[in-house]
Amino acid sequence: MASEINMPGPVCLIENSDQQLAANQEALDILSAIKQPVVVVAIVGLYRTGKSYLMNKLAGKQEGFSLGSTMQSHTKGIWMWCVPHPQQPGHTLVLLDTEGLGDIEKGDNQNDCWIFALAVLLSSTFIYNSIGTINQQAMDQLHFLNLASSYVTELTDLIKSKSSPEQSDIDDSANFVGFFPNFVWTLRDFSLELEANGKSITPDEYLEKSLTLSKVTNEKTESFNKPRLCIRKFFPKRKCFVFDRPAGRKQLSKLETIPETELSAEFVEQVEEFTSYIFSSSDVKTLSGGIKVNGPRLQSLVLTYVNAIQSGGLPCMEDAVLTLAQIENSAAVQKAIEHYEEQMNLKVQLPTETLQELLDLNRPIEREAIEIFMKYSFKDVDQKFQKELGALLDAKRESFINKNMDVSSARCSDLLRDIFGPLEEEVKQGTFHKPGGYSLFLQRKQELEKKYDETPGKGLQAEEMLKKYFKSKEDVGDTLLMMDQSLTEKEKEIEVERIKAKAFETTNRELREMQMRHARMMEEKEKSYQESVKQLTEKMEQERKEFQEHGKQQTEKMEQEFQKHEKQLTEKMEQERKELMAEQDRIVSLKLKRQKNMLDMNSDIHMLKPMCLTENTEMQLVINQEALGYLSAIKEPVVVVAIVDLYCTGNTYLMNKLVEKERRPLLPPLGCRLRVRLGASRGLCLEVGGLVTCVLCVEPAA
C-alpha cells in the first residue's frame, strides 16, 4: 500500500459493541501503511447535531460519514477517514467522527466518557459540536457521569499523563496542556445577534465571554465555573464558529443530497470559513518532546489507549509514548542491522588480504547503521536500544571476520591442492627415493611454495593454511631425509634443527599476529563506541535545539494569548468603569424621577415601556426600587402574567403580543442582545377591563 492513502470512504477505527470498545484491525492496517505525518481532526457532540456533515465537508465529499435522521445515534464508536491534506503536501488528514453522546438507548454513559477522552487523546484539533447558544445547558451537556461532573472536568480522572502515581499527583493537569489539541466549538442553528454593550463581537469573543468565571464564591457558582475553568485550562488555544440553520426542518433529514445552491447562503459561507480554518490551523499530531506522529505511531496510540480501557486501567500518555518508543526503537535497531548486513554483503568482497582492509570497509558502514538508528529512534531511556545495537554490531562484525577467515581457508585449501598435488604424486611414484633425493624434494617444494605465495586472492589465512599443509606432510620430508644416503648423520641432524627453528619462528610470528589482531579488534570496538557516543551527542543537541524552538513557539503563542487576554481585561475594566459612572448617573436620575412620580402618581398606571423589576448582578438578585415605587402606587387588584424559558426561544414575542398596541412592541427583545443582564426580569403594568395586568418577562439564566 502506498504511503499516501486514498480511502473511498470511512471505516470504523474503534468499535463500540455491547458497551465494549475494541480497535478494528482493518483500520489499524490502513494506519500502519501511512508513513506521512498525520493531522488528526476529531469531532464530538450530542447525537443528531450534524457532526458527520461537517466531517464530510472536511473530507471534500458530499457524503461519506453517515448522517442519521432519527432520534438514535447513527454513528457507533469512532470512524476514521484518511485523505491527502488539501493544503499540506506530504501530510495525511485523518478525520475522526465519533458516536453521538447521550444516545437515548444507552443506560450507561461510561463509554461516552471514554469516546470523549479518546477523541482528545488522538486528535491535534478537537471539535465540540452543539446546537444553539453557549448557555448553562450547553455546558451541562458536557457531562454524563453525574450531575456535578463534566467530560472536560473528568479528563483528569480518565487520563493520566505520568505512569508514576507520585509524579502524576504533583500537577498532572499541567502536563496535559503541552500536548492537548486545539479546541474548536461549533454552534449549529445559531440565531443570536453577536453584540455586547452595543458593539458587534466575533464568535471567538462570544466564546471567551461565555467562559467568563463568576466572581461570587458559593456551591452554585463552583459548578458554574468548573467546566469553564477546565476548558480555559486544558485548551489554551480556542476557536468558535457559528452556523445558521442550513435549510428547513424537512430538508435536514436529507442534507447530504441537497445542492449547496438550495442551502442558506450564510450557512454555506460559514462552512467554508470553518473548513478553511481547520485546514490552515490544524497542526501535525505531536507527542510530548515534539515527536511528530505518522500512521504507524497513531496506530500504536490507538492500541495502547484502547487496551488500557479494556483492562480496566486509565489511558496514560507517558505509557503510550514509552510503548511507542519500544516499538519504534526495536524497529530502528532492526533497520540499522539490515542496512549493515546489506551494505557489507554488497561492498565487501571476501576474502580480504588483511584484517585491516576488512575493518576499513566495515567502519563507514557501521557509521551509516548508527545514523539510521538515530534517525528512527526516540526516547531511548538509558540508551537501552543503542546498547543493544552496539552489541549486535559487534557480533555482526565478528561474524564477518570469521566468515572472511572461512572463505580464505577454503580458497587456500583448494589452491594448495592444485599447486602441491603434482609433488605428492612424484613422492608416491618414488621420484625422490635416491641419493640426493631430499635436496631435490626441498628445491621442488620451495618452487611450489613461491608459486603459492605469488598467487593473489588467498586472503588473510594464506600463511596459516600453508603451515597446516606443511605440518600434515612433515612425515614425508622426514622419511626422504632419513632415506637419502648422500647425507651424513651430522647433516641430517643440522637439517632437523633447521626445521625445528623455522617452526618455532613461525609459531612466534603467529602469536604476534594474533595479539595484533586482538588489539585491532579492541580498537575497532572502541571506535564504534565513540561513533555511537558522537552521534548520540549530536542527536541530543539537535533535540535540545528543536525543543527550545518548540518551547519558543509555545511561549510566543502564550504571550500572544496573554496580550489578547490583557487587552480584553483592560477593555472590560474600562467598560465597567463607564458602566459604573452611568449607573451612578442613573441612580441620581431615578431618585429625582421617583420623587416626581410620587408627587404626580395616582391609582391609574400607564407605563409606556418595561422596566427592570429584579436585577441579577454577579449571581445576586436585587430588587429595583423604581419598579417597587410603581407597584406601591397600584391600588387595584392585579393579574400577574409571567413567562420563563431558555433565552432566545421567542418568549419576548409572546409577551409583546399581550401588551401590543397598534402592532407596536412595548417589550424589547430579551436574550437577543448580549448586553442584557442574564437572569433579570422586566415588567410592564397596564389596565385591562378595570384590572391592572402586570406582564413579567423573565430573562432565563444562560
Short mmCIF file of N, CA and C in Angstrom, two decimals, residues 546-650:
data_model
loop_
_atom_site.label_atom_id
_atom_site.label_comp_id
_atom_site.label_asym_id
_atom_site.label_seq_id
_atom_site.Cartn_x
_atom_site.Cartn_y
_atom_site.Cartn_z
N GLU A 546 15.61 21.69 18.93
CA GLU A 546 14.22 21.59 18.48
C GLU A 546 13.26 21.84 19.64
N PHE A 547 13.62 21.31 20.82
CA PHE A 547 12.77 21.52 21.99
C PHE A 547 12.72 23.00 22.36
N GLN A 548 13.90 23.66 22.29
CA GLN A 548 13.94 25.09 22.59
C GLN A 548 13.11 25.87 21.58
N GLU A 549 13.21 25.47 20.30
CA GLU A 549 12.44 26.15 19.27
C GLU A 549 10.96 25.93 19.49
N HIS A 550 10.60 24.66 19.82
CA HIS A 550 9.20 24.36 20.11
C HIS A 550 8.72 25.16 21.33
N GLY A 551 9.59 25.21 22.35
CA GLY A 551 9.24 25.97 23.53
C GLY A 551 9.10 27.46 23.23
N LYS A 552 9.99 27.94 22.34
CA LYS A 552 9.92 29.34 21.94
C LYS A 552 8.60 29.64 21.25
N GLN A 553 8.21 28.72 20.35
CA GLN A 553 6.94 28.90 19.64
C GLN A 553 5.77 28.88 20.61
N GLN A 554 5.83 27.92 21.58
CA GLN A 554 4.76 27.85 22.57
C GLN A 554 4.72 29.11 23.42
N THR A 555 5.92 29.60 23.78
CA THR A 555 6.00 30.83 24.58
C THR A 555 5.41 32.00 23.82
N GLU A 556 5.74 32.08 22.51
CA GLU A 556 5.20 33.16 21.69
C GLU A 556 3.68 33.07 21.61
N LYS A 557 3.17 31.83 21.46
CA LYS A 557 1.72 31.65 21.41
C LYS A 557 1.08 32.08 22.73
N MET A 558 1.71 31.66 23.84
CA MET A 558 1.17 32.02 25.15
C MET A 558 1.25 33.52 25.37
N GLU A 559 2.34 34.14 24.88
CA GLU A 559 2.48 35.58 25.02
C GLU A 559 1.39 36.30 24.23
N GLN A 560 1.11 35.79 23.02
CA GLN A 560 0.05 36.38 22.22
C GLN A 560 -1.30 36.24 22.92
N GLU A 561 -1.53 35.03 23.49
CA GLU A 561 -2.77 34.81 24.23
C GLU A 561 -2.85 35.73 25.44
N PHE A 562 -1.71 35.89 26.13
CA PHE A 562 -1.68 36.76 27.31
C PHE A 562 -2.00 38.20 26.92
N GLN A 563 -1.36 38.66 25.83
CA GLN A 563 -1.62 40.03 25.38
C GLN A 563 -3.08 40.21 24.98
N LYS A 564 -3.62 39.15 24.34
CA LYS A 564 -5.02 39.21 23.93
C LYS A 564 -5.93 39.33 25.15
N HIS A 565 -5.67 38.46 26.16
CA HIS A 565 -6.49 38.49 27.37
C HIS A 565 -6.27 39.78 28.16
N GLU A 566 -5.02 40.28 28.15
CA GLU A 566 -4.73 41.54 28.84
C GLU A 566 -5.51 42.68 28.21
N LYS A 567 -5.56 42.67 26.87
CA LYS A 567 -6.31 43.71 26.16
C LYS A 567 -7.79 43.60 26.49
N GLN A 568 -8.30 42.36 26.47
CA GLN A 568 -9.71 42.17 26.80
C GLN A 568 -10.02 42.60 28.23
N LEU A 569 -9.09 42.28 29.14
CA LEU A 569 -9.29 42.66 30.54
C LEU A 569 -9.30 44.18 30.69
N THR A 570 -8.36 44.84 29.99
CA THR A 570 -8.30 46.30 30.05
C THR A 570 -9.58 46.92 29.51
N GLU A 571 -10.04 46.37 28.37
CA GLU A 571 -11.28 46.88 27.78
C GLU A 571 -12.47 46.64 28.71
N LYS A 572 -12.46 45.46 29.35
CA LYS A 572 -13.55 45.14 30.26
C LYS A 572 -13.56 46.08 31.46
N MET A 573 -12.36 46.35 32.01
CA MET A 573 -12.27 47.25 33.16
C MET A 573 -12.73 48.65 32.78
N GLU A 574 -12.35 49.08 31.57
CA GLU A 574 -12.76 50.40 31.11
C GLU A 574 -14.27 50.45 30.93
N GLN A 575 -14.82 49.36 30.36
CA GLN A 575 -16.26 49.30 30.16
C GLN A 575 -16.99 49.30 31.50
N GLU A 576 -16.46 48.55 32.48
CA GLU A 576 -17.08 48.52 33.80
C GLU A 576 -17.02 49.89 34.47
N ARG A 577 -15.91 50.60 34.24
CA ARG A 577 -15.80 51.95 34.80
C ARG A 577 -16.88 52.86 34.23
N LYS A 578 -17.06 52.76 32.89
CA LYS A 578 -18.08 53.59 32.25
C LYS A 578 -19.48 53.20 32.74
N GLU A 579 -19.69 51.88 32.88
CA GLU A 579 -20.99 51.41 33.36
C GLU A 579 -21.25 51.88 34.78
N LEU A 580 -20.19 51.88 35.60
CA LEU A 580 -20.35 52.33 36.99
C LEU A 580 -20.73 53.81 37.03
N MET A 581 -20.05 54.60 36.20
CA MET A 581 -20.38 56.03 36.15
C MET A 581 -21.80 56.23 35.64
N ALA A 582 -22.16 55.44 34.60
CA ALA A 582 -23.51 55.55 34.06
C ALA A 582 -24.54 55.12 35.10
N GLU A 583 -24.20 54.09 35.88
CA GLU A 583 -25.11 53.61 36.93
C GLU A 583 -25.31 54.67 38.00
N GLN A 584 -24.22 55.36 38.34
CA GLN A 584 -24.34 56.43 39.34
C GLN A 584 -25.24 57.55 38.82
N ASP A 585 -25.05 57.90 37.55
CA ASP A 585 -25.92 58.93 36.95
C ASP A 585 -27.36 58.46 36.93
N ARG A 586 -27.56 57.15 36.62
CA ARG A 586 -28.92 56.61 36.54
C ARG A 586 -29.60 56.64 37.91
N ILE A 587 -28.82 56.31 38.94
CA ILE A 587 -29.39 56.30 40.30
C ILE A 587 -29.85 57.70 40.70
N VAL A 588 -29.01 58.68 40.40
CA VAL A 588 -29.38 60.07 40.71
C VAL A 588 -30.63 60.46 39.95
N SER A 589 -30.66 60.09 38.66
CA SER A 589 -31.81 60.43 37.83
C SER A 589 -33.06 59.73 38.32
N LEU A 590 -32.92 58.46 38.73
CA LEU A 590 -34.08 57.70 39.21
C LEU A 590 -34.64 58.30 40.49
N LYS A 591 -33.74 58.74 41.36
CA LYS A 591 -34.21 59.35 42.61
C LYS A 591 -35.03 60.60 42.31
N LEU A 592 -34.52 61.41 41.40
CA LEU A 592 -35.27 62.62 41.03
C LEU A 592 -36.59 62.26 40.37
N LYS A 593 -36.55 61.27 39.51
CA LYS A 593 -37.76 60.86 38.79
C LYS A 593 -38.78 60.26 39.74
N ARG A 594 -38.26 59.48 40.71
CA ARG A 594 -39.16 58.84 41.66
C ARG A 594 -39.87 59.88 42.52
N GLN A 595 -39.10 60.90 42.91
CA GLN A 595 -39.72 61.97 43.69
C GLN A 595 -40.84 62.63 42.90
N LYS A 596 -40.59 62.84 41.62
CA LYS A 596 -41.60 63.47 40.76
C LYS A 596 -42.80 62.54 40.60
N ASN A 597 -42.50 61.24 40.40
CA ASN A 597 -43.59 60.28 40.20
C ASN A 597 -44.47 60.17 41.44
N MET A 598 -43.83 60.19 42.60
CA MET A 598 -44.60 60.07 43.85
C MET A 598 -45.53 61.26 44.02
N LEU A 599 -45.13 62.42 43.49
CA LEU A 599 -45.99 63.60 43.57
C LEU A 599 -47.13 63.52 42.58
N ASP A 600 -46.84 63.01 41.38
CA ASP A 600 -47.84 63.01 40.31
C ASP A 600 -48.65 61.73 40.25
N MET A 601 -48.19 60.68 40.93
CA MET A 601 -48.76 59.34 40.72
C MET A 601 -50.14 59.24 41.35
N ASN A 602 -51.06 58.60 40.65
CA ASN A 602 -52.35 58.23 41.21
C ASN A 602 -52.60 56.77 40.90
N SER A 603 -53.82 56.32 41.12
CA SER A 603 -54.10 54.88 41.00
C SER A 603 -54.05 54.39 39.58
N ASP A 604 -54.22 55.26 38.61
CA ASP A 604 -54.18 54.82 37.21
C ASP A 604 -52.74 54.75 36.75
N ILE A 605 -52.27 53.53 36.39
CA ILE A 605 -50.88 53.32 35.96
C ILE A 605 -50.84 53.15 34.46
N HIS A 606 -50.03 53.91 33.82
CA HIS A 606 -49.84 53.77 32.36
C HIS A 606 -48.34 53.79 32.08
N MET A 607 -47.72 52.60 32.06
CA MET A 607 -46.28 52.51 31.74
C MET A 607 -46.13 52.44 30.22
N LEU A 608 -45.27 53.28 29.70
CA LEU A 608 -45.05 53.31 28.26
C LEU A 608 -44.03 52.27 27.81
N LYS A 609 -43.22 51.81 28.72
CA LYS A 609 -42.21 50.81 28.37
C LYS A 609 -41.86 50.01 29.62
N PRO A 610 -41.32 48.80 29.43
CA PRO A 610 -41.00 47.96 30.59
C PRO A 610 -39.78 48.47 31.34
N MET A 611 -39.69 48.07 32.58
CA MET A 611 -38.50 48.38 33.37
C MET A 611 -38.10 47.13 34.15
N CYS A 612 -36.89 47.15 34.62
CA CYS A 612 -36.36 46.00 35.36
C CYS A 612 -36.99 45.93 36.74
N LEU A 613 -37.52 44.76 37.08
CA LEU A 613 -38.09 44.55 38.41
C LEU A 613 -37.06 43.94 39.35
N THR A 614 -36.37 42.89 38.89
CA THR A 614 -35.28 42.29 39.68
C THR A 614 -34.04 42.19 38.82
N GLU A 615 -32.97 42.71 39.32
CA GLU A 615 -31.70 42.65 38.60
C GLU A 615 -30.89 41.45 39.07
N ASN A 616 -30.09 40.92 38.17
CA ASN A 616 -29.19 39.80 38.52
C ASN A 616 -27.76 40.27 38.30
N THR A 617 -27.09 40.62 39.38
CA THR A 617 -25.72 41.13 39.30
C THR A 617 -24.78 40.16 39.99
N GLU A 618 -23.86 39.59 39.20
CA GLU A 618 -22.89 38.63 39.76
C GLU A 618 -23.60 37.53 40.55
N MET A 619 -24.65 36.96 39.92
CA MET A 619 -25.39 35.84 40.50
C MET A 619 -26.15 36.24 41.77
N GLN A 620 -26.39 37.56 41.98
CA GLN A 620 -27.13 38.04 43.14
C GLN A 620 -28.36 38.81 42.64
N LEU A 621 -29.55 38.48 43.17
CA LEU A 621 -30.78 39.16 42.77
C LEU A 621 -30.97 40.42 43.61
N VAL A 622 -31.31 41.53 42.91
CA VAL A 622 -31.51 42.83 43.58
C VAL A 622 -32.82 43.42 43.06
N ILE A 623 -33.69 43.91 43.96
CA ILE A 623 -34.97 44.50 43.56
C ILE A 623 -34.75 45.94 43.15
N ASN A 624 -35.35 46.34 42.03
CA ASN A 624 -35.25 47.71 41.53
C ASN A 624 -36.27 48.59 42.26
N GLN A 625 -35.76 49.59 42.95
CA GLN A 625 -36.62 50.45 43.77
C GLN A 625 -37.61 51.25 42.93
N GLU A 626 -37.23 51.65 41.75
CA GLU A 626 -38.14 52.42 40.89
C GLU A 626 -39.37 51.58 40.56
N ALA A 627 -39.13 50.28 40.23
CA ALA A 627 -40.26 49.41 39.92
C ALA A 627 -41.16 49.21 41.14
N LEU A 628 -40.54 49.11 42.33
CA LEU A 628 -41.33 48.99 43.55
C LEU A 628 -42.21 50.23 43.77
N GLY A 629 -41.67 51.39 43.38
CA GLY A 629 -42.45 52.61 43.51
C GLY A 629 -43.72 52.57 42.67
N TYR A 630 -43.59 52.03 41.44
CA TYR A 630 -44.77 51.89 40.59
C TYR A 630 -45.78 50.93 41.21
N LEU A 631 -45.28 49.78 41.71
CA LEU A 631 -46.18 48.78 42.28
C LEU A 631 -46.91 49.33 43.51
N SER A 632 -46.19 50.10 44.31
CA SER A 632 -46.81 50.62 45.54
C SER A 632 -47.94 51.59 45.23
N ALA A 633 -47.94 52.15 44.03
CA ALA A 633 -48.97 53.12 43.67
C ALA A 633 -50.21 52.47 43.07
N ILE A 634 -50.18 51.15 42.82
CA ILE A 634 -51.32 50.46 42.21
C ILE A 634 -52.25 50.00 43.33
N LYS A 635 -53.45 50.54 43.37
CA LYS A 635 -54.40 50.22 44.43
C LYS A 635 -55.38 49.13 44.01
N GLU A 636 -55.53 48.91 42.69
CA GLU A 636 -56.47 47.90 42.22
C GLU A 636 -55.87 46.50 42.37
N PRO A 637 -56.72 45.46 42.31
CA PRO A 637 -56.21 44.08 42.26
C PRO A 637 -55.37 43.90 40.98
N VAL A 638 -54.40 43.03 41.05
CA VAL A 638 -53.51 42.84 39.89
C VAL A 638 -53.60 41.41 39.37
N VAL A 639 -53.52 41.28 38.05
CA VAL A 639 -53.38 39.98 37.38
C VAL A 639 -51.94 39.88 36.90
N VAL A 640 -51.21 38.89 37.39
CA VAL A 640 -49.78 38.78 37.07
C VAL A 640 -49.56 37.65 36.07
N VAL A 641 -49.01 37.99 34.91
CA VAL A 641 -48.68 37.00 33.87
C VAL A 641 -47.16 36.97 33.73
N ALA A 642 -46.57 35.82 33.94
CA ALA A 642 -45.10 35.68 33.84
C ALA A 642 -44.76 34.59 32.84
N ILE A 643 -43.64 34.73 32.20
CA ILE A 643 -43.15 33.71 31.26
C ILE A 643 -41.68 33.43 31.55
N VAL A 644 -41.32 32.15 31.53
CA VAL A 644 -39.94 31.72 31.78
C VAL A 644 -39.57 30.68 30.74
N ASP A 645 -38.38 30.78 30.20
CA ASP A 645 -37.90 29.76 29.24
C ASP A 645 -36.42 30.00 29.00
N LEU A 646 -35.82 29.11 28.21
CA LEU A 646 -34.45 29.36 27.77
C LEU A 646 -34.41 30.62 26.94
N TYR A 647 -33.28 31.29 26.98
CA TYR A 647 -33.21 32.54 26.24
C TYR A 647 -33.11 32.28 24.74
N CYS A 648 -33.59 33.28 23.99
CA CYS A 648 -33.64 33.22 22.53
C CYS A 648 -34.54 32.08 22.05
N THR A 649 -35.72 31.93 22.74
CA THR A 649 -36.68 30.92 22.30
C THR A 649 -38.04 31.55 21.98
N GLY A 650 -38.08 32.88 21.85
CA GLY A 650 -39.29 33.56 21.39
C GLY A 650 -40.25 33.97 22.48
#
